[in-house]
C-alpha cells in the first residue's frame, strides 16, 4: 500500500506541504492552492492552501475523537477528501460582481474537482473504495449547503445519500466549516 495510506493509518498526519511532496507529481494542482485567493467573506483565513491545512487539522482532530471508529479505508478517504475538496479552485476562481461588490467565486469547483481527480487518483496506490469515496465527497461537498439554503425536501437529501457516504460527508462538512475564519 502507498505511503499516504500508511501514514494516515499510523497517525502520521501530513500537512498540505507534505501532501504536495508525496502527491504533487500525480496531482499538480496541489501546488497552485498557495496562489489561489478566496473570497474574504467566507475565507478570512486566506488562500486555498491555508484553508486546506486548517480543514486537515480539523479532520485529524475528529479522527482522534468523534470519528475514531471509522474503518481504515473510510479514514483515508476522509483525509484525502479534506485535502482535495477544493482542488479545482485554482482553475475555477473568478471575480464576479455580487450586489455591487466584486467577490471571488468558484463555480462548479466541486464537480470539476471530481473529474480532475478520477485519473489522477487511479495513479496513486489506493484501494478502489477509497478512490470512490474521495470522488463522491469532493464532487458533492457543496450540496448540503445548497439543500439547506434552498429549503430542499427530503427527496433531495435521499438522492444525495445515494451518491455519497453521508457520515463521511458530515465529518467533511464539519471540518470544512471549522477550518476557516
PDB file of C-alpha atoms in Angstrom:
ATOM      1  CA  UNK A   1       0.000   0.000   0.000  1.00  0.00           C
ATOM      2  CA  UNK A   2       1.202   3.522  -0.606  1.00  0.00           C
ATOM      3  CA  UNK A   3       2.856   5.828   1.870  1.00  0.00           C
ATOM      4  CA  UNK A   4      -0.149   8.169   2.128  1.00  0.00           C
ATOM      5  CA  UNK A   5      -2.406   5.317   3.186  1.00  0.00           C
ATOM      6  CA  UNK A   6       0.105   4.020   5.725  1.00  0.00           C
ATOM      7  CA  UNK A   7       0.931   7.465   7.135  1.00  0.00           C
ATOM      8  CA  UNK A   8      -2.718   8.286   7.773  1.00  0.00           C
ATOM      9  CA  UNK A   9      -3.412   4.947   9.439  1.00  0.00           C
ATOM     10  CA  UNK A  10      -0.292   5.281  11.586  1.00  0.00           C
ATOM     11  CA  UNK A  11      -1.472   8.693  12.796  1.00  0.00           C
ATOM     12  CA  UNK A  12       1.388  10.464  10.990  1.00  0.00           C
ATOM     13  CA  UNK A  13      -0.933  13.121   9.670  1.00  0.00           C
ATOM     14  CA  UNK A  14       0.645  15.012   6.745  1.00  0.00           C
ATOM     15  CA  UNK A  15       0.051  18.727   6.327  1.00  0.00           C
ATOM     16  CA  UNK A  16      -0.534  20.275   2.894  1.00  0.00           C
ATOM     17  CA  UNK A  17       3.194  20.758   2.279  1.00  0.00           C
ATOM     18  CA  UNK A  18       3.922  17.104   2.909  1.00  0.00           C
ATOM     19  CA  UNK A  19       0.994  16.067   0.723  1.00  0.00           C
ATOM     20  CA  UNK A  20       2.444  18.255  -2.047  1.00  0.00           C
ATOM     21  CA  UNK A  21       5.727  16.358  -1.761  1.00  0.00           C
ATOM     22  CA  UNK A  22       4.018  12.962  -1.768  1.00  0.00           C
ATOM     23  CA  UNK A  23       1.210  13.556  -4.297  1.00  0.00           C
ATOM     24  CA  UNK A  24       2.208  16.689  -6.210  1.00  0.00           C
ATOM     25  CA  UNK A  25       3.557  14.806  -9.208  1.00  0.00           C
ATOM     26  CA  UNK A  26       0.241  12.987  -9.641  1.00  0.00           C
ATOM     27  CA  UNK A  27      -1.988  15.910  -8.581  1.00  0.00           C
ATOM     28  CA  UNK A  28      -0.165  19.086  -9.707  1.00  0.00           C
ATOM     29  CA  UNK A  29      -2.972  21.492  -8.746  1.00  0.00           C
ATOM     30  CA  UNK A  30      -1.902  20.914  -5.129  1.00  0.00           C
ATOM     31  CA  UNK A  31       0.969  23.308  -5.828  1.00  0.00           C
ATOM     32  CA  UNK A  32      -1.414  26.012  -7.098  1.00  0.00           C
ATOM     33  CA  UNK A  33      -3.538  26.217  -3.949  1.00  0.00           C
ATOM     34  CA  UNK A  34      -0.956  28.502  -2.333  1.00  0.00           C
ATOM     35  CA  UNK A  35      -1.510  31.060  -5.107  1.00  0.00           C
ATOM     36  CA  UNK A  36      -5.305  30.925  -5.140  1.00  0.00           C
ATOM     37  CA  UNK A  37      -7.104  33.638  -3.211  1.00  0.00           C
ATOM     38  CA  UNK A  38     -10.546  33.074  -1.728  1.00  0.00           C
ATOM     39  CA  UNK A  39     -13.435  35.391  -1.029  1.00  0.00           C
ATOM     40  CA  UNK A  40     -12.763  37.146   2.285  1.00  0.00           C
ATOM     41  CA  UNK A  41     -16.439  36.953   3.232  1.00  0.00           C
ATOM     42  CA  UNK A  42     -16.248  33.149   3.528  1.00  0.00           C
ATOM     43  CA  UNK A  43     -12.491  32.693   3.982  1.00  0.00           C
ATOM     44  CA  UNK A  44     -10.848  35.398   6.065  1.00  0.00           C
ATOM     45  CA  UNK A  45      -8.021  32.944   6.763  1.00  0.00           C
ATOM     46  CA  UNK A  46      -6.595  33.483   3.272  1.00  0.00           C
ATOM     47  CA  UNK A  47      -5.734  31.310   0.302  1.00  0.00           C
ATOM     48  CA  UNK A  48      -6.860  27.769  -0.516  1.00  0.00           C
ATOM     49  CA  UNK A  49      -3.615  26.307   0.850  1.00  0.00           C
ATOM     50  CA  UNK A  50      -4.181  27.852   4.298  1.00  0.00           C
ATOM     51  CA  UNK A  51      -7.839  26.806   4.354  1.00  0.00           C
ATOM     52  CA  UNK A  52      -6.982  23.255   3.304  1.00  0.00           C
ATOM     53  CA  UNK A  53      -4.376  22.962   6.042  1.00  0.00           C
ATOM     54  CA  UNK A  54      -6.950  24.144   8.583  1.00  0.00           C
ATOM     55  CA  UNK A  55      -9.515  21.634   7.293  1.00  0.00           C
ATOM     56  CA  UNK A  56      -6.947  18.837   7.546  1.00  0.00           C
ATOM     57  CA  UNK A  57      -6.218  19.828  11.156  1.00  0.00           C
ATOM     58  CA  UNK A  58      -9.940  19.643  11.916  1.00  0.00           C
ATOM     59  CA  UNK A  59     -10.266  16.224  10.266  1.00  0.00           C
ATOM     60  CA  UNK A  60      -7.285  14.937  12.233  1.00  0.00           C
ATOM     61  CA  UNK A  61      -8.883  16.161  15.468  1.00  0.00           C
ATOM     62  CA  UNK A  62     -12.150  14.426  14.516  1.00  0.00           C
ATOM     63  CA  UNK A  63     -10.291  11.182  13.792  1.00  0.00           C
ATOM     64  CA  UNK A  64      -8.801  11.301  17.275  1.00  0.00           C
ATOM     65  CA  UNK A  65     -12.212  11.746  18.924  1.00  0.00           C
ATOM     66  CA  UNK A  66     -15.689  11.633  17.393  1.00  0.00           C
ATOM     67  CA  UNK A  67     -14.751   9.848  14.148  1.00  0.00           C
ATOM     68  CA  UNK A  68     -12.197   7.463  15.669  1.00  0.00           C
ATOM     69  CA  UNK A  69     -14.319   4.387  14.911  1.00  0.00           C
ATOM     70  CA  UNK A  70     -14.224   4.809  11.121  1.00  0.00           C
ATOM     71  CA  UNK A  71     -12.771   1.881   9.173  1.00  0.00           C
ATOM     72  CA  UNK A  72      -9.282   2.270   7.738  1.00  0.00           C
ATOM     73  CA  UNK A  73     -10.486   2.949   4.182  1.00  0.00           C
ATOM     74  CA  UNK A  74     -13.041   5.492   5.372  1.00  0.00           C
ATOM     75  CA  UNK A  75     -10.408   7.338   7.471  1.00  0.00           C
ATOM     76  CA  UNK A  76      -8.090   7.603   4.481  1.00  0.00           C
ATOM     77  CA  UNK A  77     -10.971   8.706   2.232  1.00  0.00           C
ATOM     78  CA  UNK A  78     -11.960  11.440   4.700  1.00  0.00           C
ATOM     79  CA  UNK A  79      -8.408  12.781   4.962  1.00  0.00           C
ATOM     80  CA  UNK A  80      -7.898  12.786   1.196  1.00  0.00           C
ATOM     81  CA  UNK A  81     -11.291  14.412   0.653  1.00  0.00           C
ATOM     82  CA  UNK A  82     -10.294  17.150   3.107  1.00  0.00           C
ATOM     83  CA  UNK A  83      -7.060  17.650   1.193  1.00  0.00           C
ATOM     84  CA  UNK A  84      -8.734  17.646  -2.229  1.00  0.00           C
ATOM     85  CA  UNK A  85     -12.192  19.140  -1.646  1.00  0.00           C
ATOM     86  CA  UNK A  86     -11.165  22.493  -3.193  1.00  0.00           C
ATOM     87  CA  UNK A  87      -8.557  21.140  -5.628  1.00  0.00           C
ATOM     88  CA  UNK A  88     -10.060  22.894  -8.657  1.00  0.00           C
ATOM     89  CA  UNK A  89     -10.380  26.325  -7.084  1.00  0.00           C
ATOM     90  CA  UNK A  90      -7.099  27.320  -8.783  1.00  0.00           C
ATOM     91  CA  UNK A  91      -8.726  26.852 -12.197  1.00  0.00           C
ATOM     92  CA  UNK A  92     -12.295  27.847 -11.289  1.00  0.00           C
ATOM     93  CA  UNK A  93     -11.852  31.020  -9.229  1.00  0.00           C
ATOM     94  CA  UNK A  94     -13.213  34.130 -10.932  1.00  0.00           C
ATOM     95  CA  UNK A  95     -14.208  37.630  -9.908  1.00  0.00           C
ATOM     96  CA  UNK A  96     -17.919  38.358 -10.037  1.00  0.00           C
ATOM     97  CA  UNK A  97     -19.945  41.385  -9.077  1.00  0.00           C
ATOM     98  CA  UNK A  98     -22.480  40.497  -6.400  1.00  0.00           C
ATOM     99  CA  UNK A  99     -24.738  43.229  -5.007  1.00  0.00           C
ATOM    100  CA  UNK A 100     -22.406  45.906  -6.349  1.00  0.00           C
ATOM    101  CA  UNK A 101     -19.312  44.349  -4.785  1.00  0.00           C
ATOM    102  CA  UNK A 102     -16.549  42.417  -6.563  1.00  0.00           C
ATOM    103  CA  UNK A 103     -16.314  38.955  -4.987  1.00  0.00           C
ATOM    104  CA  UNK A 104     -14.386  35.772  -5.706  1.00  0.00           C
ATOM    105  CA  UNK A 105     -16.449  32.747  -6.672  1.00  0.00           C
ATOM    106  CA  UNK A 106     -15.576  29.225  -7.800  1.00  0.00           C
ATOM    107  CA  UNK A 107     -18.479  27.975  -9.897  1.00  0.00           C
ATOM    108  CA  UNK A 108     -18.717  24.191 -10.118  1.00  0.00           C
ATOM    109  CA  UNK A 109     -15.316  23.647  -8.493  1.00  0.00           C
ATOM    110  CA  UNK A 110     -16.602  20.522  -6.760  1.00  0.00           C
ATOM    111  CA  UNK A 111     -17.806  18.873  -9.977  1.00  0.00           C
ATOM    112  CA  UNK A 112     -14.664  19.884 -11.858  1.00  0.00           C
ATOM    113  CA  UNK A 113     -12.583  18.636  -8.949  1.00  0.00           C
ATOM    114  CA  UNK A 114     -14.184  15.197  -9.137  1.00  0.00           C
ATOM    115  CA  UNK A 115     -13.480  14.989 -12.879  1.00  0.00           C
ATOM    116  CA  UNK A 116      -9.924  16.263 -12.452  1.00  0.00           C
ATOM    117  CA  UNK A 117      -9.184  13.640  -9.801  1.00  0.00           C
ATOM    118  CA  UNK A 118     -10.523  10.498 -11.484  1.00  0.00           C
ATOM    119  CA  UNK A 119      -7.442   9.559 -13.482  1.00  0.00           C
ATOM    120  CA  UNK A 120      -5.033  11.174 -11.037  1.00  0.00           C
ATOM    121  CA  UNK A 121      -6.236   9.165  -8.056  1.00  0.00           C
ATOM    122  CA  UNK A 122      -6.063   5.999 -10.137  1.00  0.00           C
ATOM    123  CA  UNK A 123      -2.312   6.670 -10.468  1.00  0.00           C
ATOM    124  CA  UNK A 124      -1.969   6.631  -6.665  1.00  0.00           C
ATOM    125  CA  UNK A 125      -1.828   3.242  -4.969  1.00  0.00           C
ATOM    126  CA  UNK A 126      -5.145   3.316  -3.121  1.00  0.00           C
ATOM    127  CA  UNK A 127      -7.975   0.822  -2.674  1.00  0.00           C
ATOM    128  CA  UNK A 128     -10.910   1.282  -5.036  1.00  0.00           C
ATOM    129  CA  UNK A 129     -13.251   2.069  -2.108  1.00  0.00           C
ATOM    130  CA  UNK A 130     -11.051   4.978  -1.039  1.00  0.00           C
ATOM    131  CA  UNK A 131     -10.952   6.442  -4.545  1.00  0.00           C
ATOM    132  CA  UNK A 132     -14.724   6.014  -4.924  1.00  0.00           C
ATOM    133  CA  UNK A 133     -15.429   7.751  -1.605  1.00  0.00           C
ATOM    134  CA  UNK A 134     -12.964  10.603  -2.224  1.00  0.00           C
ATOM    135  CA  UNK A 135     -14.505  11.315  -5.631  1.00  0.00           C
ATOM    136  CA  UNK A 136     -18.021  11.256  -4.166  1.00  0.00           C
ATOM    137  CA  UNK A 137     -17.054  13.553  -1.282  1.00  0.00           C
ATOM    138  CA  UNK A 138     -15.187  16.061  -3.456  1.00  0.00           C
ATOM    139  CA  UNK A 139     -17.958  16.093  -6.056  1.00  0.00           C
ATOM    140  CA  UNK A 140     -20.757  16.553  -3.532  1.00  0.00           C
ATOM    141  CA  UNK A 141     -19.258  18.648  -0.749  1.00  0.00           C
ATOM    142  CA  UNK A 142     -21.254  21.769  -1.680  1.00  0.00           C
ATOM    143  CA  UNK A 143     -24.645  20.055  -1.815  1.00  0.00           C
ATOM    144  CA  UNK A 144     -25.525  20.072   1.901  1.00  0.00           C
ATOM    145  CA  UNK A 145     -25.245  23.869   1.991  1.00  0.00           C
ATOM    146  CA  UNK A 146     -27.377  24.197  -1.145  1.00  0.00           C
ATOM    147  CA  UNK A 147     -30.025  21.844   0.231  1.00  0.00           C
ATOM    148  CA  UNK A 148     -30.302  23.891   3.415  1.00  0.00           C
ATOM    149  CA  UNK A 149     -30.314  27.264   1.626  1.00  0.00           C
ATOM    150  CA  UNK A 150     -32.894  26.014  -0.880  1.00  0.00           C
ATOM    151  CA  UNK A 151     -35.041  24.525   1.892  1.00  0.00           C
ATOM    152  CA  UNK A 152     -34.995  21.271  -0.072  1.00  0.00           C
ATOM    153  CA  UNK A 153     -37.376  18.442   0.636  1.00  0.00           C
ATOM    154  CA  UNK A 154     -36.496  15.001   1.930  1.00  0.00           C
ATOM    155  CA  UNK A 155     -36.274  13.570  -1.606  1.00  0.00           C
ATOM    156  CA  UNK A 156     -33.256  15.776  -2.328  1.00  0.00           C
ATOM    157  CA  UNK A 157     -31.478  14.515   0.776  1.00  0.00           C
ATOM    158  CA  UNK A 158     -32.250  10.916  -0.182  1.00  0.00           C
ATOM    159  CA  UNK A 159     -30.788  11.470  -3.659  1.00  0.00           C
ATOM    160  CA  UNK A 160     -27.636  12.862  -2.100  1.00  0.00           C
ATOM    161  CA  UNK A 161     -27.420   9.916   0.326  1.00  0.00           C
ATOM    162  CA  UNK A 162     -27.394   7.531  -2.654  1.00  0.00           C
ATOM    163  CA  UNK A 163     -24.379   9.348  -4.151  1.00  0.00           C
ATOM    164  CA  UNK A 164     -22.137   9.742  -1.118  1.00  0.00           C
ATOM    165  CA  UNK A 165     -21.382   8.243   2.285  1.00  0.00           C
ATOM    166  CA  UNK A 166     -23.476  10.568   4.454  1.00  0.00           C
ATOM    167  CA  UNK A 167     -21.410  10.071   7.607  1.00  0.00           C
ATOM    168  CA  UNK A 168     -18.173  10.958   5.806  1.00  0.00           C
ATOM    169  CA  UNK A 169     -19.881  13.929   4.192  1.00  0.00           C
ATOM    170  CA  UNK A 170     -20.983  15.100   7.635  1.00  0.00           C
ATOM    171  CA  UNK A 171     -17.403  14.899   9.008  1.00  0.00           C
ATOM    172  CA  UNK A 172     -16.006  16.659   5.931  1.00  0.00           C
ATOM    173  CA  UNK A 173     -18.562  19.471   6.158  1.00  0.00           C
ATOM    174  CA  UNK A 174     -17.912  19.905   9.863  1.00  0.00           C
ATOM    175  CA  UNK A 175     -14.160  20.160   9.246  1.00  0.00           C
ATOM    176  CA  UNK A 176     -14.712  22.492   6.281  1.00  0.00           C
ATOM    177  CA  UNK A 177     -16.799  24.872   8.411  1.00  0.00           C
ATOM    178  CA  UNK A 178     -14.402  24.747  11.356  1.00  0.00           C
ATOM    179  CA  UNK A 179     -11.341  25.077   9.127  1.00  0.00           C
ATOM    180  CA  UNK A 180     -11.873  28.748   8.294  1.00  0.00           C
ATOM    181  CA  UNK A 181     -12.115  32.170   9.878  1.00  0.00           C
TER     182      UNK A 181
END
